[in-house]
Short mmCIF file of C-alpha atoms in Angstrom, two decimals:
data_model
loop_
_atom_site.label_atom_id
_atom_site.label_comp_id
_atom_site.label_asym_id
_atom_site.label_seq_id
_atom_site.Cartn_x
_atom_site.Cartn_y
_atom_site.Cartn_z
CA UNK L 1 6.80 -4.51 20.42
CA UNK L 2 9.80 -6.29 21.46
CA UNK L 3 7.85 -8.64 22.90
CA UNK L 4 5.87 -9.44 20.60
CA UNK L 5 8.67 -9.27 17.85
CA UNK L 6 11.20 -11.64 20.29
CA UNK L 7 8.31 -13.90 21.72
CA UNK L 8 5.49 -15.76 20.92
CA UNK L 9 2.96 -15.95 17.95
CA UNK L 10 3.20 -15.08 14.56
CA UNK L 11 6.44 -12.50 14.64
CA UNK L 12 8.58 -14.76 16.87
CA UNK L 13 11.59 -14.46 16.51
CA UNK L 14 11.31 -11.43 13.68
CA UNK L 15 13.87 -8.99 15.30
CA UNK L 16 16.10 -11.95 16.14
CA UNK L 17 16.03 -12.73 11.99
CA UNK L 18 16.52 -9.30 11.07
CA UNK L 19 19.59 -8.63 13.28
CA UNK L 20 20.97 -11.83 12.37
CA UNK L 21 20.51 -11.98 8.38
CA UNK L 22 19.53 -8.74 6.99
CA UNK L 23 21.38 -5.81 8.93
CA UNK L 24 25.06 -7.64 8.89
CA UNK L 25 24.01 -8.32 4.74
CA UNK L 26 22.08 -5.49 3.99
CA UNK L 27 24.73 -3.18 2.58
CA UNK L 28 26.03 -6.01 0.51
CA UNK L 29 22.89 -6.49 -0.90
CA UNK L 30 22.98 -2.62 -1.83
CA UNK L 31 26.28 -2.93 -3.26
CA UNK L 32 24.91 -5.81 -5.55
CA UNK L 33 22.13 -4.27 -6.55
CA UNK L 34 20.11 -7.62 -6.10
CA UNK L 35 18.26 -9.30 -3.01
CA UNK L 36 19.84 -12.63 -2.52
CA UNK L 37 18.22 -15.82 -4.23
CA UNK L 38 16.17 -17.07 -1.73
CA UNK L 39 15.31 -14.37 0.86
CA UNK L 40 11.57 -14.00 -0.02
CA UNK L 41 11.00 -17.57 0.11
CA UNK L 42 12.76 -17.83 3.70
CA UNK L 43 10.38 -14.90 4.78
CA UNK L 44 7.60 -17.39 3.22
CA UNK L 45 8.75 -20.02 5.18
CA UNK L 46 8.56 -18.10 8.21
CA UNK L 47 5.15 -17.01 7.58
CA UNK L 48 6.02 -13.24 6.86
CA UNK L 49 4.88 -13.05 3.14
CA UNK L 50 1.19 -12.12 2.46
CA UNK L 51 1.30 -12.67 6.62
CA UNK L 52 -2.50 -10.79 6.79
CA UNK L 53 -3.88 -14.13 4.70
CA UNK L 54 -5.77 -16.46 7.11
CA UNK L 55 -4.44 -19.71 7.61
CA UNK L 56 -7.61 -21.30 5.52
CA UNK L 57 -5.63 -18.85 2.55
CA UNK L 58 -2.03 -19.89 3.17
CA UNK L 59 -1.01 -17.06 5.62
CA UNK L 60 -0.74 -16.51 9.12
CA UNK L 61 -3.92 -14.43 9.88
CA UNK L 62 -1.65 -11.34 11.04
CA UNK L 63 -3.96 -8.02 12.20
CA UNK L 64 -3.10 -4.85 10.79
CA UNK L 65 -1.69 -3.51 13.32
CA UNK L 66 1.14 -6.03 14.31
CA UNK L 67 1.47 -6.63 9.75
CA UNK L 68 2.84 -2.77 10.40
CA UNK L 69 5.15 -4.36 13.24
CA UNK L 70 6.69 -6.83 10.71
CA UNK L 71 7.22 -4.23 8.17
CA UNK L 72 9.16 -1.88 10.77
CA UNK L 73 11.36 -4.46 11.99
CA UNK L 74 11.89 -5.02 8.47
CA UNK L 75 12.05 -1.48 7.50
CA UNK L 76 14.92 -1.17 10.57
CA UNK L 77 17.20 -3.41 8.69
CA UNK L 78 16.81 -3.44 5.03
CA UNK L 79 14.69 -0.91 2.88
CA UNK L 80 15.11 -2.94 -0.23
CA UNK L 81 13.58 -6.25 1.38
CA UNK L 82 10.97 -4.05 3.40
CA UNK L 83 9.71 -3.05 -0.21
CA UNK L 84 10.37 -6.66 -2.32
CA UNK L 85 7.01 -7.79 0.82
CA UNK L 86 5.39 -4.64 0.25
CA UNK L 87 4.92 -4.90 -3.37
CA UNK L 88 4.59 -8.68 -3.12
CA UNK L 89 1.76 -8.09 -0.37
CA UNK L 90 -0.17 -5.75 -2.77
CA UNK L 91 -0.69 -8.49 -4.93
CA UNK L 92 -1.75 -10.73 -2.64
CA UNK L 93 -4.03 -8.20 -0.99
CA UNK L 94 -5.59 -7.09 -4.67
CA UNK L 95 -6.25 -10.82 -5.24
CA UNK L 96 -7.58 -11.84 -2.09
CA UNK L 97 -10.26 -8.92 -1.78
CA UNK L 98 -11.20 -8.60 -5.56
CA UNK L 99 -10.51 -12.23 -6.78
CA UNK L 100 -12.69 -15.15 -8.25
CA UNK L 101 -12.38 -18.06 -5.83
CA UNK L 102 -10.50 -19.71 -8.93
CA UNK L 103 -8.12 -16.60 -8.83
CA UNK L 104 -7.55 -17.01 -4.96
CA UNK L 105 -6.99 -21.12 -4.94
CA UNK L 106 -4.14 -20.63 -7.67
CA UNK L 107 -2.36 -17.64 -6.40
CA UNK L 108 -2.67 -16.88 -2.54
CA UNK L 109 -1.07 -19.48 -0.74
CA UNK L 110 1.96 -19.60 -3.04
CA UNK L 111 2.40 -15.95 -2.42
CA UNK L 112 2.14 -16.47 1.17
CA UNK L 113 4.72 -19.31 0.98
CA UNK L 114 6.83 -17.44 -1.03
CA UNK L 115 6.56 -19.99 -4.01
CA UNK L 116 5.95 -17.31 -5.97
CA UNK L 117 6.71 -13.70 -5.97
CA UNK L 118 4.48 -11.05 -7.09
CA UNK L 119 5.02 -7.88 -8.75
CA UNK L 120 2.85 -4.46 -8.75
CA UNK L 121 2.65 -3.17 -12.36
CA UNK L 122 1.87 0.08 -12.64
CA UNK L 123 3.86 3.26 -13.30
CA UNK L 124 4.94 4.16 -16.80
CA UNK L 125 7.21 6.54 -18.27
CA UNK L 126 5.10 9.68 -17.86
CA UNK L 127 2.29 8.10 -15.78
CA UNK L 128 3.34 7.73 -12.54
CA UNK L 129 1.44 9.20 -9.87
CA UNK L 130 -1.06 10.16 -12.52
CA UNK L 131 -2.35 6.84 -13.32
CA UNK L 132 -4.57 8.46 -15.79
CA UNK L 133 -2.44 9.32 -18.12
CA UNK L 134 -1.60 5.33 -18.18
CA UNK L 135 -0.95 3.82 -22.29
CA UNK L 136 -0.76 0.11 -21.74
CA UNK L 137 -3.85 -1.48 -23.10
CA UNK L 138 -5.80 -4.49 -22.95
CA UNK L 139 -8.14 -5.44 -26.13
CA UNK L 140 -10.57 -7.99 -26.19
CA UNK L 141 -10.42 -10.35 -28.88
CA UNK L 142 -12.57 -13.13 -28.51
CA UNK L 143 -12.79 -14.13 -24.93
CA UNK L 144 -9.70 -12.81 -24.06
CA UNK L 145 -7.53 -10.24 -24.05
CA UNK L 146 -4.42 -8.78 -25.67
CA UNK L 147 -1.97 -6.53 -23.43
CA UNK L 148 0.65 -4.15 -24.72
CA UNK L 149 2.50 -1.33 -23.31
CA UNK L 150 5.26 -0.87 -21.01
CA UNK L 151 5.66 -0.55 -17.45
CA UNK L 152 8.79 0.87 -15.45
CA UNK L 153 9.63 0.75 -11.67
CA UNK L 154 8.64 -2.25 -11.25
CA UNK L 155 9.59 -3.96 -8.03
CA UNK L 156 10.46 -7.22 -8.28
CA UNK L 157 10.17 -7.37 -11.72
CA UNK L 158 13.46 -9.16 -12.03
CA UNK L 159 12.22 -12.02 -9.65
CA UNK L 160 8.74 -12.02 -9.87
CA UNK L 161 6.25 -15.36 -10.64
CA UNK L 162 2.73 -13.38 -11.26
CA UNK L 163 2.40 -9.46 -12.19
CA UNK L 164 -0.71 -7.67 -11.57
CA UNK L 165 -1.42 -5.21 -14.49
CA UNK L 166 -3.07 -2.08 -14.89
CA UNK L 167 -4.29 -1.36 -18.39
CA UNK L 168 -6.58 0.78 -20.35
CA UNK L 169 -9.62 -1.41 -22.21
CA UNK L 170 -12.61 0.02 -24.38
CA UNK L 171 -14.83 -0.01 -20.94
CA UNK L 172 -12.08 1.49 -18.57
CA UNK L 173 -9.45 0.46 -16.53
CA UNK L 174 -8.81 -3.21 -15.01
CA UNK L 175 -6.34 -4.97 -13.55
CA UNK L 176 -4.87 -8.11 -15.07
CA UNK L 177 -2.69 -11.41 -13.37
CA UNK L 178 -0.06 -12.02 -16.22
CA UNK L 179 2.30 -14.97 -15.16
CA UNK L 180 5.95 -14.43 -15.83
CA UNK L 181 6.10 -16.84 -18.65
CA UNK L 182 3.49 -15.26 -20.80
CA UNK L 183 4.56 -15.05 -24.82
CA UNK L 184 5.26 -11.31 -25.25
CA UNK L 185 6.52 -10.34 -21.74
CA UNK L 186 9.88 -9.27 -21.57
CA UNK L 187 11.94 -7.84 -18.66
CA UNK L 188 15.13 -5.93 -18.58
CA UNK L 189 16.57 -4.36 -15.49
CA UNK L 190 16.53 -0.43 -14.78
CA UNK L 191 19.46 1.79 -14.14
CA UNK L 192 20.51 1.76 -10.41
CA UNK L 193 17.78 3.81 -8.17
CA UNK L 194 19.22 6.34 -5.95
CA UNK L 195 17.81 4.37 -2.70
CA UNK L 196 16.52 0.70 -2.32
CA UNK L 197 18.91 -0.84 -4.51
CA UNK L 198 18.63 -3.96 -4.31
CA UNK L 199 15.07 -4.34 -4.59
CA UNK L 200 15.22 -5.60 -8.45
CA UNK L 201 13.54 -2.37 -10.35
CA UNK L 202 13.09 -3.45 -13.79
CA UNK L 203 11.01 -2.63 -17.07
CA UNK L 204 8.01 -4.56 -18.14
CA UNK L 205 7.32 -4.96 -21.69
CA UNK L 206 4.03 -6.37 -23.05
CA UNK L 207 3.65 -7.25 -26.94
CA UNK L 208 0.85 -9.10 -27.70
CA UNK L 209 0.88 -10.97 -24.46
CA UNK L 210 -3.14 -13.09 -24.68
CA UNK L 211 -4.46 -13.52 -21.52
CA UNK L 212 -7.44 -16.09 -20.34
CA UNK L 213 -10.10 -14.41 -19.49
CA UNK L 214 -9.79 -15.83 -15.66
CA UNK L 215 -7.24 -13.06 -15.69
CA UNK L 216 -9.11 -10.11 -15.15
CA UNK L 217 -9.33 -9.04 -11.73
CA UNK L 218 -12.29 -7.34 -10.26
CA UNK L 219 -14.07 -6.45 -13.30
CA UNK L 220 -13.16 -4.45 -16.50
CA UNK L 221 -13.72 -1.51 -14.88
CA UNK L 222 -12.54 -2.23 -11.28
CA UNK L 223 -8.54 -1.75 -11.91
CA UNK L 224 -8.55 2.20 -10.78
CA UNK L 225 -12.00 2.48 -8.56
CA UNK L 226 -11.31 -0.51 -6.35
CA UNK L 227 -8.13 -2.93 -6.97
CA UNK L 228 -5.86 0.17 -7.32
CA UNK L 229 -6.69 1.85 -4.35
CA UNK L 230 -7.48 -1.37 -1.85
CA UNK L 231 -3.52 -2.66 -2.80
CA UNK L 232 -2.51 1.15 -2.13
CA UNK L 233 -3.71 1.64 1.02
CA UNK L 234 -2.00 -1.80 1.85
CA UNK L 235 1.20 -0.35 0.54
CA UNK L 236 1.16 3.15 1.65
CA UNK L 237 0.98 2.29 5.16
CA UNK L 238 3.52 -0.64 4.47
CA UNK L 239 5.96 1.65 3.36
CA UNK L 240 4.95 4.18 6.44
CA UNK L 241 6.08 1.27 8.91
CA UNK L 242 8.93 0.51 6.93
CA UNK L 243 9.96 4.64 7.21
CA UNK L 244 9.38 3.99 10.99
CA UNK L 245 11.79 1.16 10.93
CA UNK L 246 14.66 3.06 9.59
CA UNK L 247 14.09 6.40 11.27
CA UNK L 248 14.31 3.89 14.23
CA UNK L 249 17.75 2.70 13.01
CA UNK L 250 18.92 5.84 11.96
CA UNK L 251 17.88 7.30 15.89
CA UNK L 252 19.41 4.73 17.77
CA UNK L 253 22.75 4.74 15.92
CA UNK L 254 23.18 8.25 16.21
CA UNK L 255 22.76 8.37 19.32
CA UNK L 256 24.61 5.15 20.14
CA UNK L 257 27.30 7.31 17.60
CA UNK L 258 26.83 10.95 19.21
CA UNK L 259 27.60 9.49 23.15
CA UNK L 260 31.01 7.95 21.78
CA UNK L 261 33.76 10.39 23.37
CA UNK L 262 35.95 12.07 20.19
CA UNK L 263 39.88 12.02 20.27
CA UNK L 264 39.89 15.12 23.03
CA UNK L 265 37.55 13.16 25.23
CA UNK L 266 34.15 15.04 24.57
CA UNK L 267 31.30 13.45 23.02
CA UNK L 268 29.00 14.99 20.49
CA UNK L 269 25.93 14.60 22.43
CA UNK L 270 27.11 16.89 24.61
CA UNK L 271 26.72 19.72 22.75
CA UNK L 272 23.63 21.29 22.79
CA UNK L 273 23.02 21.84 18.69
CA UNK L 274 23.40 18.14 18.68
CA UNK L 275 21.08 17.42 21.04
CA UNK L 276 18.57 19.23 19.48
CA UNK L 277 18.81 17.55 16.50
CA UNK L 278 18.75 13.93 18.84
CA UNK L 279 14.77 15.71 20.25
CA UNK L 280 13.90 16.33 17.02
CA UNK L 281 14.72 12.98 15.81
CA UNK L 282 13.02 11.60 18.60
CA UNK L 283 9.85 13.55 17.94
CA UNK L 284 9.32 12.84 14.68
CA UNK L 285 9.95 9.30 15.41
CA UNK L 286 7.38 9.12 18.61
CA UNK L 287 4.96 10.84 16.31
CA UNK L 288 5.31 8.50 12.91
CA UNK L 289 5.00 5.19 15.46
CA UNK L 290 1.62 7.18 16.54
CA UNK L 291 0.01 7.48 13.46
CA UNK L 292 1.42 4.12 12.00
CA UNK L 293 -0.39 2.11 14.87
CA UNK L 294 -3.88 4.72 14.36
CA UNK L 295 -4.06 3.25 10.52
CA UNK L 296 -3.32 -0.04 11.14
CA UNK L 297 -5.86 -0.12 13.86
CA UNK L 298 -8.02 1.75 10.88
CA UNK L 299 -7.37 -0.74 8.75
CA UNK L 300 -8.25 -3.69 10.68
CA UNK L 301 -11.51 -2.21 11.26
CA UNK L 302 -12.18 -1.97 8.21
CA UNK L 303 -12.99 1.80 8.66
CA UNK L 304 -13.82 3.98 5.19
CA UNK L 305 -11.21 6.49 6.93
CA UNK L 306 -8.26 3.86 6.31
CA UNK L 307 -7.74 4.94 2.83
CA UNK L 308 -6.54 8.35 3.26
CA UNK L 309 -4.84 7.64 6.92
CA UNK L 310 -2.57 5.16 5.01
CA UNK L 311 -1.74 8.31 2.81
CA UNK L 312 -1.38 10.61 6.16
CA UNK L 313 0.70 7.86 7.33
CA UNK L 314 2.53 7.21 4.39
CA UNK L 315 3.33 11.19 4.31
CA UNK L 316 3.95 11.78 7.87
CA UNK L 317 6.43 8.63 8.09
CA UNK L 318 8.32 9.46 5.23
CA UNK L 319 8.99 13.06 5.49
CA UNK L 320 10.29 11.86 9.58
CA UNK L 321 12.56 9.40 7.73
CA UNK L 322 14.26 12.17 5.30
CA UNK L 323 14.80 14.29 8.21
CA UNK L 324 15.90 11.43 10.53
CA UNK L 325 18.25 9.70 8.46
CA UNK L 326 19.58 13.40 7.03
CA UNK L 327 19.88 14.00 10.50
CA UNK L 328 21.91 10.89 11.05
CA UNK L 329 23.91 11.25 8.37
CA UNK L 330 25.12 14.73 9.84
CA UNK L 331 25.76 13.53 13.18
CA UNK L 332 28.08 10.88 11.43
CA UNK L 333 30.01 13.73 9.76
CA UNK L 334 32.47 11.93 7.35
CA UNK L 335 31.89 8.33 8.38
CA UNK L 336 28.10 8.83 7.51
CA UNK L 337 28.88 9.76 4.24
CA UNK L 338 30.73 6.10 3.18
CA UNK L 339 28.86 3.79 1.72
CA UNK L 340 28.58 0.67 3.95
CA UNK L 341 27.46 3.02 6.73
CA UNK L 342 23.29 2.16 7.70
CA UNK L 343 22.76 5.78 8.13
CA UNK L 344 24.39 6.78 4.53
CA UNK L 345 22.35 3.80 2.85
CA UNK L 346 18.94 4.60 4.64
CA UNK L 347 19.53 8.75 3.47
CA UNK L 348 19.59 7.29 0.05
CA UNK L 349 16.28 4.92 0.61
CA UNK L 350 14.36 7.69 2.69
CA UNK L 351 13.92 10.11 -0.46
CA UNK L 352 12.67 7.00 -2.98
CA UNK L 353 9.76 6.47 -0.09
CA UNK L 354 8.47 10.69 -0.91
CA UNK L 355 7.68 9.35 -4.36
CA UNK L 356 6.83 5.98 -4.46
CA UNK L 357 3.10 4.54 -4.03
CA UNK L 358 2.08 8.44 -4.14
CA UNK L 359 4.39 11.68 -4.61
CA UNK L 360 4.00 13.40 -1.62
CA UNK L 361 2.50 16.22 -3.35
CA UNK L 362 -0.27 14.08 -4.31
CA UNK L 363 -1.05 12.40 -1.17
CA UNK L 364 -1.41 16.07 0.06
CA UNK L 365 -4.24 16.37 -1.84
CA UNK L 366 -5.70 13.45 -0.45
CA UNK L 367 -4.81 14.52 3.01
CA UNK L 368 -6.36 17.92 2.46
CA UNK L 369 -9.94 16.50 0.88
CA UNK L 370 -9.89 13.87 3.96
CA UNK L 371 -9.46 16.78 6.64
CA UNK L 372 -12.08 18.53 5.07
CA UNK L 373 -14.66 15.41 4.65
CA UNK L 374 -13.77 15.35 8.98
CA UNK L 375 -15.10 18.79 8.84
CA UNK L 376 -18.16 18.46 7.52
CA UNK L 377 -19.06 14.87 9.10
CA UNK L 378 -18.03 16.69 12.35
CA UNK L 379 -19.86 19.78 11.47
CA UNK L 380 -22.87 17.74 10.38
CA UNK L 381 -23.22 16.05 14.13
CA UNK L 382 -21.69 12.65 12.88
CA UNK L 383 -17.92 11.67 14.50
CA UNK L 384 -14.78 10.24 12.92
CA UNK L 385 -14.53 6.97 11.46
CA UNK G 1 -21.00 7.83 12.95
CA UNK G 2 -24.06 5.72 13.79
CA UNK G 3 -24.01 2.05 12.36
CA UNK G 4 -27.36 1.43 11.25
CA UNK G 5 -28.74 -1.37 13.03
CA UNK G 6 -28.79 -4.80 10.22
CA UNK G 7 -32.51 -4.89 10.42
CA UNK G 8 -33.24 -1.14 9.64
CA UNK G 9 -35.62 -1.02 6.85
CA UNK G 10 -34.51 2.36 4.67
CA UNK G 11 -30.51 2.82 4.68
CA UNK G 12 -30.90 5.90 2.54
CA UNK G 13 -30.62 8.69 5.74
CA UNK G 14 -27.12 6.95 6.45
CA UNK G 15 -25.74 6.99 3.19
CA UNK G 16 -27.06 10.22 2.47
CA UNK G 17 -24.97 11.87 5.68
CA UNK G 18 -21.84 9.70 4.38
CA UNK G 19 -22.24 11.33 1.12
CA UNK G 20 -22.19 15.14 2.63
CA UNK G 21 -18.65 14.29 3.44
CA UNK G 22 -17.69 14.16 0.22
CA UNK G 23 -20.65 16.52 -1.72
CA UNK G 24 -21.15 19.70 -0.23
CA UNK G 25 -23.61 20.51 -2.68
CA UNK G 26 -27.21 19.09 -2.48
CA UNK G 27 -27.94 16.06 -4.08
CA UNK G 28 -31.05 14.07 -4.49
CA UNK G 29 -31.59 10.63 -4.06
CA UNK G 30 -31.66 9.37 -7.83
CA UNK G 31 -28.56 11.61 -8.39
CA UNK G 32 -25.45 9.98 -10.31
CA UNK G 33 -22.83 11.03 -8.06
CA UNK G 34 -19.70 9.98 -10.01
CA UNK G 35 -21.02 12.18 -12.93
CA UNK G 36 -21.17 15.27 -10.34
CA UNK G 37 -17.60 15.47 -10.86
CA UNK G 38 -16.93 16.26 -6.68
CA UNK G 39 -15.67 12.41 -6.00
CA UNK G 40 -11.51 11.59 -6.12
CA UNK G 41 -10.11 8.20 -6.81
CA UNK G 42 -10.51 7.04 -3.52
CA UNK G 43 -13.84 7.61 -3.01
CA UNK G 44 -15.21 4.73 -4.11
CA UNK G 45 -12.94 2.20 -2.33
CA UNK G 46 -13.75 4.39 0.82
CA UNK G 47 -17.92 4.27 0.35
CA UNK G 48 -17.29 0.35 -0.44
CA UNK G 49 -15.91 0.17 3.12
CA UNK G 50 -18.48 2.47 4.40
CA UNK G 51 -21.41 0.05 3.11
CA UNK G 52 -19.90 -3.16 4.68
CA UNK G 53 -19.58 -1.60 7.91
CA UNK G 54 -22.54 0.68 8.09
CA UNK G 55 -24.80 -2.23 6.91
CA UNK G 56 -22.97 -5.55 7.68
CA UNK G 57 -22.71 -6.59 4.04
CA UNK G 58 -19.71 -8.16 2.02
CA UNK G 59 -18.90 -6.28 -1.47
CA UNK G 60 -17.73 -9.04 -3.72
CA UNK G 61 -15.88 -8.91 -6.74
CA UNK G 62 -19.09 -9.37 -8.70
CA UNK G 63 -20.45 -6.24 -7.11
CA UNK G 64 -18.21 -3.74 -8.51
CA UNK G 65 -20.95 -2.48 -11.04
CA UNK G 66 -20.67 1.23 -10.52
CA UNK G 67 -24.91 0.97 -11.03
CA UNK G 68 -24.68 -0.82 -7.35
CA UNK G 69 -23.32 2.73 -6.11
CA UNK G 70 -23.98 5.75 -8.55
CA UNK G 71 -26.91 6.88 -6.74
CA UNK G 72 -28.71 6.77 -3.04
CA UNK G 73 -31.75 5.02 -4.93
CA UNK G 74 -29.20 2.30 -6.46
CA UNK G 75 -27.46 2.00 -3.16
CA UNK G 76 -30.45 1.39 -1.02
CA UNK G 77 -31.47 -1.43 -3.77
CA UNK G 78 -28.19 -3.30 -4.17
CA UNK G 79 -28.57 -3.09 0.09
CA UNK G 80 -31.57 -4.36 0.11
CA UNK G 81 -30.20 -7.13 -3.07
CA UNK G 82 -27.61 -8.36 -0.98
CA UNK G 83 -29.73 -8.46 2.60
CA UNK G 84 -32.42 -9.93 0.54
CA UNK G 85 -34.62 -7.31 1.14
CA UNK G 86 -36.86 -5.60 -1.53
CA UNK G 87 -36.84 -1.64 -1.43
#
């Protein structure tokens, strides 16, 4: 990885960038409460926005597997940015697999150039991981159609160029492009998160907002069946990656912490209760690197499987990052615990990735059906995807 | 799993076995499996994925007619639609 992160090709020069300009500025950022002006359009410039576009589409044709890469490294140094590309990604992703060609010539390559940022607009108060119980609607009148409802959590909101909207309509669910400047949208920030700070979470109000008919995505019926859940499994193993990254952080500054000799000369990794916790650290983050490269290597292939390993690896990743960075945090003692420290920043991010894109508890449901639908292809003479 | 070979005439015995994944209960060919009540939100994105590899199409947006996929019957057709194939 360093290789390819340090070297040639596409993510040259990625861990270089992310030592340089996010780690030294990340905790500022936190502080703020804001991602600076202009960081998602340097990543743009770079090529590391909507990076999985071909060229032909703006992008920089990155595989699956090394797209996790990028969002690891990025995940190592700031959670907030990791998640401003992964919600800006799903976006592009929705629009490049479910979009009219009119829908993909106006919107890819400015997302992949960071021109403009896009925003994932789904969870409401009450209707979170239970997108059925959604309330925003879209009516037709005429050929178009009226939105109204409100959406919270929204990453990026504060920043953000193009939303894509989930809303009910007489035939069922779609999904919607509303640009920012749309009569009747309205955005006011949220209260500070507990973790990712400085991603911009804000509210999304729609009152009446009339949309061209060119904004429908997919179909009127398409929002839940097929744009939902291709932009989630883009996401969930985004955010798996990005858990990597910072259990990866959190690992190597314990330990670079734990060897550092105390006042009387011994250093904590030389007891054996810390050590344990440095092998179980390491385990979990051996074993979330494992599974991350399986789904992206899933993913590029396009395999039906894909779907629920992003939600294994989603799972997996971010239960290894609350234990990793909790970990951290305790091998720190009181210096973990002050803000400004990576470890006591990353413990705050690593319990916002068990509920975003999928509660855990829901994603075990999905985990559970997929183990069983191995069982019976398995029992039933066929093999894995 | 076995990728049917492009040419294959009757893609019903593949999606059949990709459908016992997810329905352990019998089901015949003309059955509307999203009415059965035994598929979750993801299974559509997932058989999607499963027809473009298993048969070397491309689902486009335009596709995304849940009467392309509710049945075997309707699956085999919009197959046979898209390879330009009558069934």
């Amino acid at each position: 990885m360093a290789e390819e992160c340090d070297g040639g090709g596409a993510l040259a020069g990625l861990r270089g960038f992310v030592r340089a300009a996010v780690v030294s500025a990340a905790s500022d950022w936190d502080r703020a409460g804001m991602l600076p002006e202009g960081i998602l359009a340097e990543l743009g410039r770079r090529g590391w926005l909507a990076s999985f576009l071909e060229p032909a589409e703006g992008g920089v044709g990155l595989d699956m597997v090394a797209y996790g890469r990028l969002h690891e490294e990025l995940g190592c140094g700031c959670s907030s940015l990791r998640c401003a590309v992964t919600a800006h990604d799903m976006v592009a992703v929705a629009v490049r697999r479910w979009g009219e060609v009119g829908q993909r010539q106006r919107w890819l390559s400015r997302l992949a150039r960071g021109e403009v940022v896009g925003a994932f607009a789904l969870s409401e108060s009450g209707a979170g991981s239970d997108v059925s119980a959604m309330r925003t609607v879209a009516r037709r009148e005429g050929d178009r159609f009226v939105l109204d409802g409100k959406k919270r959590w929204v990453t990026n909101g504060l920043r953000a160029g193009v939303f894509l909207v989930f809303a009910r309509t007489a035939e069922g669910a779609g999904a919607f492009l509303v640009p920012r400047d749309t009569p009747g949208l309205t955005l006011s920030p949220m209260e500070p998160l507990l973790g990712t700070r400085a991603v911009g979470i804000s509210e999304v109000t729609f009152e009446g907002c009339r949309l061209a008919p060119e904004a429908l995505v997919g179909g009127v019926r398409a929002g839940l069946r097929f744009v939902l859940p291709a932009a989630l499994a883009l996401g969930r193993y985004a955010i798996a990656c990005g858990c990597l990254g910072m259990a990866r952080a959190c690992l190597d500054a314990a330990i670079e912490h734990a060897g550092r000799p105390s006042a009387s000369g011994v250093s904590l990794s030389s007891h054996q209760l810390v050590c344990r916790m440095i092998a179980r650290m390491v385990a979990g983050v051996r074993a979330a690197g494992l599974l991350c490269r399986a789904c992206g290597a899933s993913l590029e292939a396009g395999a039906p499987g894909s779907v629920p390993e992003a939600a294994l690896a989603k799972y997996f990743a971010s239960g290894v990052a609350r234990e990793v960075t909790a970990d951290a945090v305790q091998i720190f003692g009181g210096e973990g615990c002050l803000q400004g420290n990576i470890v006591e920043r990353f413990f705050r991010d690593a319990k916002v990735m068990e509920i975003i894109e999928g509660a855990n508890e829901v994603l075990e449901l999905v985990i559970a059906r997929h183990g069983i639908h191995e069982y019976l292809a398995m029992a039933g003479g066929e093999g894995r995807d | 799993m076995t990728r049917a070979v492009e040419g294959d005439c009757d893609p019903r015995s593949a999606i059949r076995a990709f459908l016992r994944r997810f329905i352990a209960q019998p089901i015949g060919d003309g059955d509307d499996i999203f009415n059965l009540g035994h598929v979750d939100s993801l299974f559509a994105i997932q058989l999607v994925l499963f027809l473009e590899r298993e048969f070397a199409i491309k689902v486009e947006n335009r596709d995304l007619d849940l009467d392309n996929f509710r049945s075997v019957e309707m699956m085999a057709a919009f197959i046979g639609k898209k390879r330009g194939v009558a069934h």
